[in-house]
Tab-separated table of C-alpha atoms in Angstrom:
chain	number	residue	atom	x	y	z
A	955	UNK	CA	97.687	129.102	72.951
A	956	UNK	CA	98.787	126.574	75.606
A	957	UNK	CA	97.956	128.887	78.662
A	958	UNK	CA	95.075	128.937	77.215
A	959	UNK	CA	94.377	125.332	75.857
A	960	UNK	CA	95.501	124.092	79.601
A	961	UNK	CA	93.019	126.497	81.456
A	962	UNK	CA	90.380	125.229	79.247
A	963	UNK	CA	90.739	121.902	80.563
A	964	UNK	CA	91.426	122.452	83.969
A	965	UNK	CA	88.320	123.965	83.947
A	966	UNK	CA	86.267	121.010	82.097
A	967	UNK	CA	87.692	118.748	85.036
A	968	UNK	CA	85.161	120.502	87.292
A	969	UNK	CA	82.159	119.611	85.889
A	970	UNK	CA	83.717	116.086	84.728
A	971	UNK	CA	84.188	115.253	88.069
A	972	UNK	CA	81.153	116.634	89.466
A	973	UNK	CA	78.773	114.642	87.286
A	974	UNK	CA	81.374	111.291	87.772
A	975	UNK	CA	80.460	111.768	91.160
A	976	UNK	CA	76.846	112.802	91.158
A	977	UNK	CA	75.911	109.439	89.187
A	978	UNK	CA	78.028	107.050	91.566
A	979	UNK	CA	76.737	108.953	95.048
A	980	UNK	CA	73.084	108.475	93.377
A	981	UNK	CA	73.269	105.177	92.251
A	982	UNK	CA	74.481	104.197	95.968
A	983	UNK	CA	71.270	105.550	97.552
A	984	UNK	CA	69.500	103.206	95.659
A	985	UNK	CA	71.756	99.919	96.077
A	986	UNK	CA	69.802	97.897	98.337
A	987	UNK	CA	72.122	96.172	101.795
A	988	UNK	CA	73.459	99.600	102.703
A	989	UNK	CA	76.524	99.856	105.758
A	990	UNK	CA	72.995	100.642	108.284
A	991	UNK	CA	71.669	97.535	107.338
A	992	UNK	CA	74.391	95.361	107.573
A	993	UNK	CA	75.356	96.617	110.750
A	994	UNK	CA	71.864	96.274	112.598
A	995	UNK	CA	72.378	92.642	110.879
A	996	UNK	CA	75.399	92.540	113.007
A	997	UNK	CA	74.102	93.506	115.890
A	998	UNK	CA	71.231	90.787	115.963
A	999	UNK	CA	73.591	88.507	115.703
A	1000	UNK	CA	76.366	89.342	118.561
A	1001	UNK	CA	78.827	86.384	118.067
A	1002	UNK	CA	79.403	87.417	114.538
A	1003	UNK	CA	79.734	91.554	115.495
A	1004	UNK	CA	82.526	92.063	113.112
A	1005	UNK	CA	85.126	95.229	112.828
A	1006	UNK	CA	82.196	97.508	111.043
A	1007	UNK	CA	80.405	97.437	114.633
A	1008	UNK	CA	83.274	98.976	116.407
A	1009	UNK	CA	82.095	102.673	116.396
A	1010	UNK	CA	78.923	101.645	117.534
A	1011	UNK	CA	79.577	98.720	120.065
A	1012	UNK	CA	79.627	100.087	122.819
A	1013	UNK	CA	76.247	101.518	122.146
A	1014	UNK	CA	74.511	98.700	120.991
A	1015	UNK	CA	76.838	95.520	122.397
A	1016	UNK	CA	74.858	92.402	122.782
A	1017	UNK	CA	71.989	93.530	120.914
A	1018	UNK	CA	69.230	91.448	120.010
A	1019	UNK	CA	66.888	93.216	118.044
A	1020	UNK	CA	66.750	97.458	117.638
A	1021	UNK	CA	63.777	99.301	117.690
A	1022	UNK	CA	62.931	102.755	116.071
A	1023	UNK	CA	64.724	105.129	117.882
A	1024	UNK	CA	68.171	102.921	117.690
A	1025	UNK	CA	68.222	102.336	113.992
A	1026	UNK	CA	67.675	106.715	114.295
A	1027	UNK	CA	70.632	107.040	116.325
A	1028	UNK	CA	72.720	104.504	114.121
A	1029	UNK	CA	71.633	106.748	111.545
A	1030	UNK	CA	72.482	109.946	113.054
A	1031	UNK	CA	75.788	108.385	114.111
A	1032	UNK	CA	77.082	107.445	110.395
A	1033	UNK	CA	75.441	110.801	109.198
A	1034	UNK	CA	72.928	109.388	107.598
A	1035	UNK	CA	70.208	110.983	109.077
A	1036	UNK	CA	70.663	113.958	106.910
A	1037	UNK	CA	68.862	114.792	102.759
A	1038	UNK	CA	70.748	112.897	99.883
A	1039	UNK	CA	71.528	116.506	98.784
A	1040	UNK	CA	72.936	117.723	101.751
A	1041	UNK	CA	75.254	114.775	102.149
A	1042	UNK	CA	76.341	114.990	98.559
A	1043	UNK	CA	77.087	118.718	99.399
A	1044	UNK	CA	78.917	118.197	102.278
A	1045	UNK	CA	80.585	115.310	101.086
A	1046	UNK	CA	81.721	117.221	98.078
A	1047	UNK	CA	83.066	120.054	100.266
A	1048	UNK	CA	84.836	117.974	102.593
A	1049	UNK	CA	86.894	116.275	99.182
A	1050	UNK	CA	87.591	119.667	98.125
A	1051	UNK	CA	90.324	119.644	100.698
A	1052	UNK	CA	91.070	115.594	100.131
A	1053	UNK	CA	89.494	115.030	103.571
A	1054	UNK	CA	87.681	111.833	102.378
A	1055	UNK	CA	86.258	110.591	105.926
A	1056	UNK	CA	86.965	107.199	107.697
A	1057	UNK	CA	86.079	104.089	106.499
A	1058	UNK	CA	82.640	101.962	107.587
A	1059	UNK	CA	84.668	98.872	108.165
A	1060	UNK	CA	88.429	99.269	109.204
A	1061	UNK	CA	90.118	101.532	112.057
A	1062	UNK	CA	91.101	104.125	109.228
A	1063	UNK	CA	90.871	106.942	107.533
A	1064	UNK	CA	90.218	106.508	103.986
A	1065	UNK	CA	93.448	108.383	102.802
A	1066	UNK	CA	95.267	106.118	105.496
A	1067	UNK	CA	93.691	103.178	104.388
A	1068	UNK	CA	94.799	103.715	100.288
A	1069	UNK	CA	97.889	104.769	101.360
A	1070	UNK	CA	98.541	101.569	103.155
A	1071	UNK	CA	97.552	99.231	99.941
A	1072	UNK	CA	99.882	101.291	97.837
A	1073	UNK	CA	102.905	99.378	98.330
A	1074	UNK	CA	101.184	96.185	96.517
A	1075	UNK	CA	99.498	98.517	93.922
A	1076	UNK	CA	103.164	100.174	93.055
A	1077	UNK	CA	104.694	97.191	92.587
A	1078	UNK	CA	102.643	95.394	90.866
A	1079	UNK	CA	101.168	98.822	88.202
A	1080	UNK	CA	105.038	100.170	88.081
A	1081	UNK	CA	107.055	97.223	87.618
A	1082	UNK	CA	104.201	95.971	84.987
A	1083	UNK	CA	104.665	99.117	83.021
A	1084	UNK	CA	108.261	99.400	83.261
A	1085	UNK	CA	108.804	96.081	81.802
A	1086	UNK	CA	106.115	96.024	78.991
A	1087	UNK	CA	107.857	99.455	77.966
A	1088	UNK	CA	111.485	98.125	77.998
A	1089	UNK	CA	110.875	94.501	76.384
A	1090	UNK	CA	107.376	95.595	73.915
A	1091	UNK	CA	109.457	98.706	71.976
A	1092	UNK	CA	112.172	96.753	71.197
A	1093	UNK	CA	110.441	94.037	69.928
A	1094	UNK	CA	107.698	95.783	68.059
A	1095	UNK	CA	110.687	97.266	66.433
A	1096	UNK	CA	112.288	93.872	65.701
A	1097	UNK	CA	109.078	92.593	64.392
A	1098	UNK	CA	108.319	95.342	61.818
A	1099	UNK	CA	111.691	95.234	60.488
A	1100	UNK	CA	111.167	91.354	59.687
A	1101	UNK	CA	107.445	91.381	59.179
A	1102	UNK	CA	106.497	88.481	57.338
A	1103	UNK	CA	109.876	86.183	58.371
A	1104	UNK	CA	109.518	83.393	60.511
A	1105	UNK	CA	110.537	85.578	63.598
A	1106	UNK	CA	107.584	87.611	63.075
A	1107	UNK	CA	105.104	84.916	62.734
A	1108	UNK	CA	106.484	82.798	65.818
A	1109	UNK	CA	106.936	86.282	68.354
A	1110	UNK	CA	103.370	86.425	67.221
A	1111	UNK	CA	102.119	83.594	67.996
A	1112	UNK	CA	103.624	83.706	71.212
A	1113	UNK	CA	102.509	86.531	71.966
A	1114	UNK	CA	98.615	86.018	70.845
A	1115	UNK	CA	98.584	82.972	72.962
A	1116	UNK	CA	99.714	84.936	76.432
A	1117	UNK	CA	96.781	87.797	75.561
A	1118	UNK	CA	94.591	84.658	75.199
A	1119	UNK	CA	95.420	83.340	78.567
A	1120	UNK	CA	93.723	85.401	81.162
A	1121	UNK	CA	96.595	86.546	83.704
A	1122	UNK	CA	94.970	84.602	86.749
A	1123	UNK	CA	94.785	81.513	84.896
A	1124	UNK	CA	98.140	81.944	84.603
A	1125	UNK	CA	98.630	83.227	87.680
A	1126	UNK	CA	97.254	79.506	89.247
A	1127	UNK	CA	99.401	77.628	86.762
A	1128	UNK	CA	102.652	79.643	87.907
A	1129	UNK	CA	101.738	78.860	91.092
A	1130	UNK	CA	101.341	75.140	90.969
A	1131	UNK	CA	104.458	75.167	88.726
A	1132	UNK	CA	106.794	77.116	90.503
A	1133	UNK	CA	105.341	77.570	93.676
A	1134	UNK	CA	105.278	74.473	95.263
A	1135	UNK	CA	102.434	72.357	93.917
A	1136	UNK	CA	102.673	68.966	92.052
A	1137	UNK	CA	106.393	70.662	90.688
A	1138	UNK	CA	108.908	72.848	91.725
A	1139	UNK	CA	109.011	74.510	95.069
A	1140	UNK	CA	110.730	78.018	93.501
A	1141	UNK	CA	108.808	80.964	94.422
A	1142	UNK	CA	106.549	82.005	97.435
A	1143	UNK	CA	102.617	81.671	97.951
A	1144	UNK	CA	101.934	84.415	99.189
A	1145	UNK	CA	102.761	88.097	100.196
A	1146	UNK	CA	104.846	91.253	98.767
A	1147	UNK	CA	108.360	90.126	101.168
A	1148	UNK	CA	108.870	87.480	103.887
A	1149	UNK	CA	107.682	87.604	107.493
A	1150	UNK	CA	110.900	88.208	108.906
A	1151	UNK	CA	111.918	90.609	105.865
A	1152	UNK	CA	112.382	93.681	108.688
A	1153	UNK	CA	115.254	91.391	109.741
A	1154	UNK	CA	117.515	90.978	106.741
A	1155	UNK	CA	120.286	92.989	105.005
A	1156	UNK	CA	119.340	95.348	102.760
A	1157	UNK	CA	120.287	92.985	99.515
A	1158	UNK	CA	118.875	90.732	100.510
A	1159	UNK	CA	115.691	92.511	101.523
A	1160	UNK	CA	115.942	93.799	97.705
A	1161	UNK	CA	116.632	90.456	96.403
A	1162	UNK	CA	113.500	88.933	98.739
A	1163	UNK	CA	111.263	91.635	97.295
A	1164	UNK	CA	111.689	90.357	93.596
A	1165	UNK	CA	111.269	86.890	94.210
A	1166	UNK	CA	107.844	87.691	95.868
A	1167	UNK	CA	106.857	90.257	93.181
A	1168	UNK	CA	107.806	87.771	90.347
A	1169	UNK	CA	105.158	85.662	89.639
A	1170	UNK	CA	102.623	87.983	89.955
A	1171	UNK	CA	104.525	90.470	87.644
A	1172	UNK	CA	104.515	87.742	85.330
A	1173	UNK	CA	100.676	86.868	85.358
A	1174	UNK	CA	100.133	90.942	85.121
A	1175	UNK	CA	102.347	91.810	81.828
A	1176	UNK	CA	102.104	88.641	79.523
A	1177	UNK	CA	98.310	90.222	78.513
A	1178	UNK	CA	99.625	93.492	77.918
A	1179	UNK	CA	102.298	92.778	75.876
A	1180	UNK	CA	100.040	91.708	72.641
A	1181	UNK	CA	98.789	95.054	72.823
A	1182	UNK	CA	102.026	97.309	73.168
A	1183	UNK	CA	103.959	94.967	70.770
A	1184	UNK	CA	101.578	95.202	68.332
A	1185	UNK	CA	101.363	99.395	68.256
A	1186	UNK	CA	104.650	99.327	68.127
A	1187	UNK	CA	105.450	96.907	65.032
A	1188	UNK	CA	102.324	98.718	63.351
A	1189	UNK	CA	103.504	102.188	63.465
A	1190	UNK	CA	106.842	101.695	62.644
A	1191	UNK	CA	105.741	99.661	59.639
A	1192	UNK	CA	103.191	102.213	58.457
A	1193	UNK	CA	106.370	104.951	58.881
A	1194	UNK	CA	108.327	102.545	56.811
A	1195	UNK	CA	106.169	102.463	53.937
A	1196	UNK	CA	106.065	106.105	53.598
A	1197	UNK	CA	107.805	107.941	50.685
A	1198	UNK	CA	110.585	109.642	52.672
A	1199	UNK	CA	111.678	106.195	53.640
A	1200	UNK	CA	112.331	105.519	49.852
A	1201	UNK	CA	113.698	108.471	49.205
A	1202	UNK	CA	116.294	107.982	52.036
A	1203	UNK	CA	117.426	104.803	50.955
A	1204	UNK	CA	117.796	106.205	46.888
A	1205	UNK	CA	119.968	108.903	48.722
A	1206	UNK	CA	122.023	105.622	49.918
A	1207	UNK	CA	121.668	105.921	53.924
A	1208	UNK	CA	122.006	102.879	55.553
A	1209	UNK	CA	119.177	101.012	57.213
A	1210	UNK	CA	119.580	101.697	60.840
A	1211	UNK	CA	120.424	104.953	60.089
A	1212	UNK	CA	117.215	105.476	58.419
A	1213	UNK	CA	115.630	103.518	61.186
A	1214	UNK	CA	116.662	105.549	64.217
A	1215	UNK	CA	117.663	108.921	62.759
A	1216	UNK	CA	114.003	109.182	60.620
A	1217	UNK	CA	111.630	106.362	61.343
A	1218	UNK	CA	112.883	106.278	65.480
A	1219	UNK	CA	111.048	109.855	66.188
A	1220	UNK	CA	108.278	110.050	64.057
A	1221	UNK	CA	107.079	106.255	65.271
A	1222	UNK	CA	107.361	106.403	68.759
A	1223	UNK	CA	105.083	109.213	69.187
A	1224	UNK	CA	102.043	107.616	69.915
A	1225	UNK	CA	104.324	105.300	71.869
A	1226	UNK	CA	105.528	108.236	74.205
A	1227	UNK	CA	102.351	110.350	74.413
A	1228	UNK	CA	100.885	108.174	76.224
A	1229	UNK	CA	103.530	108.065	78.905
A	1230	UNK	CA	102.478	110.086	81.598
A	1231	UNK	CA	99.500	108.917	82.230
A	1232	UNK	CA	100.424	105.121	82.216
A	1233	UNK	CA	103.073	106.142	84.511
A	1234	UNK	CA	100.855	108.278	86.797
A	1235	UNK	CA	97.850	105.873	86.487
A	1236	UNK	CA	100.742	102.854	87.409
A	1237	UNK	CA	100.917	103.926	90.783
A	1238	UNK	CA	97.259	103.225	91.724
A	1239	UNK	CA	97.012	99.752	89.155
A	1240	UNK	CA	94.770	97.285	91.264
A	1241	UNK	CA	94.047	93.616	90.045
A	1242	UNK	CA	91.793	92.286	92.514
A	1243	UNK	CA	92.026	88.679	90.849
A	1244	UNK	CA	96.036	88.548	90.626
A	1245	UNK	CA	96.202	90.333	94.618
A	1246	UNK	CA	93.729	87.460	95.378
A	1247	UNK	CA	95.681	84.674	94.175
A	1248	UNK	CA	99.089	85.380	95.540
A	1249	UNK	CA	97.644	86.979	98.768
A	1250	UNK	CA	98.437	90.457	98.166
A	1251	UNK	CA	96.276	93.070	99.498
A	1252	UNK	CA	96.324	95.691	97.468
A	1253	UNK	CA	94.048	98.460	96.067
A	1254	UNK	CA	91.976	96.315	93.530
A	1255	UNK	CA	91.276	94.016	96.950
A	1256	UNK	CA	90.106	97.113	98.922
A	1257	UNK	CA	87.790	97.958	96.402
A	1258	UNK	CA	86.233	95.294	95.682
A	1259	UNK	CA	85.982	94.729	99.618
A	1260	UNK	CA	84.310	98.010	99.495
A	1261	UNK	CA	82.142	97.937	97.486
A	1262	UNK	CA	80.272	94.579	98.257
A	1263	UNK	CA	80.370	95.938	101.994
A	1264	UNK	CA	78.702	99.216	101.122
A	1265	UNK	CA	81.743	101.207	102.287
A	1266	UNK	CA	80.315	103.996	101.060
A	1267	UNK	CA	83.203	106.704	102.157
A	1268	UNK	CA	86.188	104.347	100.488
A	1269	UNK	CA	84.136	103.405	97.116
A	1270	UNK	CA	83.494	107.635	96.682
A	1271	UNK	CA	86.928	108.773	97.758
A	1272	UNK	CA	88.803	106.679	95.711
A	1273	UNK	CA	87.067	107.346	93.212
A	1274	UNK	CA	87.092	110.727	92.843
A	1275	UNK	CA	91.157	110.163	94.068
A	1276	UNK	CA	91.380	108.167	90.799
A	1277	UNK	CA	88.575	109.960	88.448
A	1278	UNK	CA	90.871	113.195	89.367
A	1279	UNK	CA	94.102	111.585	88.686
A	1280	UNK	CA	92.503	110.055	85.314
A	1281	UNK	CA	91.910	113.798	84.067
A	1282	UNK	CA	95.086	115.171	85.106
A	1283	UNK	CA	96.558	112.105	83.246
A	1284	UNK	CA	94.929	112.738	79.956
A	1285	UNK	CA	95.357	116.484	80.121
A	1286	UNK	CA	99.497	115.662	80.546
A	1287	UNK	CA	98.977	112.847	76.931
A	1288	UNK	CA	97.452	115.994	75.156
A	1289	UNK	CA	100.302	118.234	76.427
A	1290	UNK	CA	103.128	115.506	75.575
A	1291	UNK	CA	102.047	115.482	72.108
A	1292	UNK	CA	102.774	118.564	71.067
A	1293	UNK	CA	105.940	119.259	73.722
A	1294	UNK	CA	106.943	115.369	71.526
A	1295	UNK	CA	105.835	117.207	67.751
A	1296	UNK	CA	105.587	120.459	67.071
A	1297	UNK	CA	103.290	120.176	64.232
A	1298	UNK	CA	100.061	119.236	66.402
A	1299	UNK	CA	97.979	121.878	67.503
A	1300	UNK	CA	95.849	122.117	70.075
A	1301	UNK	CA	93.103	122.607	68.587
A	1302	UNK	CA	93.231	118.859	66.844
A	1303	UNK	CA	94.587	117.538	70.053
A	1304	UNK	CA	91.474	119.108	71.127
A	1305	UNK	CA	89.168	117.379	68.746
């Protein structure tokens, strides 16, 4: 049943991903200030000829105005000279084999060019989910077993008012606090390490790497911890209140035995299902807000960047890069919950 069940959505992903990326190619072809013409804008203008020229500067260098047959070679040269349809084929072809093209805009392929951003993108998605993980479980679990005391209501509150805030408001007011503004000069402006962090020991290369990474960590997990907390204090509470709860403490078992031994596993399941994919997905976690503020450049940068360039070959390879990932990530939750308990079936996991 789970040979089978796992084919089954292996093969969904095809079509899934086919139609994610049939809507996004066709919805480009219609976006008006595509990468042709904001190149021949470039080259009208040849004191602002900017990196996107590059492939075609020698071509077109000094260019004042281009006539018919140059905007057809542009064309030809960016391969857009061909049917929608045929492009889309090819395209889709080419990503078969994860050979996503080069960039518009930068000297790169577009593999290179993720690849390159991921070191921001790690830090900030797996440090973010680490932490919200190690300091939200505990302290869901601490809330439900005093919900209603004053710890519960203050944690709350506390925690309410940081998913108000939104994380680069807080991100500013870190960084006039702590980072130098009207206050205290404590943590860095800007960048994942130090300029001459290729030159240090390996401490304190480690230890140069978390005070850069602090701040925006910080600004990244206080919004998601209202949300983890609050699964966590709800379904232990709701596992609480059930009868074989009672029935374990008329049998005279002690609290935290009844807590961990009984409540423990049956709580945390929709807790740990969801693993896998938070901690695939946490790898590729762009915030293009929180990278702006502390000068990071990272994935949610690059994409934005992308995108209001017209970068045509990084906005579709990433995506399907993440749309694939996104699948393989919920097909692993679906698996986890019945490797985690037994009693689901696949067909209900399924539904």
């Amino acid at each position: 049943m789970m040979t089978y069940y796992i084919i089954k959505r292996l093969l969904l992903i095809i079509p899934t991903l086919l139609g994610v990326m049939l809507v996004t190619f066709t919805v480009t072809q219609f976006v008006p200030g595509g990468p042709i013409e904001q190149l021949i804008n470039q080259l009208r203008n040849p004191y602002h000829i900017g990196e996107s020229a590059s492939g075609a500067e020698g071509l077109y260098r000094g260019a004042t105005g281009l006539d018919e047959e140059k905007i057809t070679e542009l064309k030809k040269f960016y391969g857009f000279d061909k049917p929608a349809y045929e492009r889309f084929w090819i395209m889709m072809k080419q990503y078969l084999t994860f050979d996503f093209g080069d960039s518009y805009f930068h000297h790169k392929t577009v593999l290179e060019l993720v690849i390159s951003k991921l070191p921001v993108s790690v830090s900030l998605g797996l440090w973010t989910f680490i932490l919200t993980y190690l300091i939200c479980i505990p302290l869901g679990i601490a809330k439900a077993t005093r919900d209603g005391s004053a710890f519960d209501v203050i944690t709350s509150t506390l925690i309410l008012i940081g998913y108000a805030i939104p994380g680069f408001v807080l991100g500013i007011l870190l960084l006039v606090l702590l980072g130098g503004g009207s206050f205290w000069d404590l943590f860095p402006l800007r960048g994942l390490v130090s300029d001459n962090w290729h030159q240090l020991s390996t401490v304190d290369k480690i230890l140069d790497y978390l005070w850069h990474i602090t701040l925006p960590i910080i600004s990244l997990m206080v919004g998601s911890f209202a949300v983890m907390t609050m699964l966590t204090k709800n379904s232990f509470i709701e596992e609480i209140r059930k009868q074989y709860v009672l029935t374990a403490r008329v049998k005279g078992l002690k609290e935290n035995a009844i807590l961990y031994k009984h409540v423990f596993r049956n709580a945390i399941i929709p807790l740990i299902t969801g693993f896998p994919a938070a901690f695939i997905l946490s790898f590729f976690t762009g915030s293009l807000l929180i990278e702006t503020i502390f000068s990071l450049d990272g994935i949610g940068l690059l994409s934005y960047e992308s995108v209001i360039k017209r970068d045509y070959p990084v906005v579709l390879g990433t995506l399907y890069m993440f749309t694939l990932l996104g699948l393989f990530a919920k097909l692993l939750t679906d698996i986890s919950y019945v490797l985690i308990d037994p009693r689901i079936q696949f067909e209900s996991v399924n539904q």
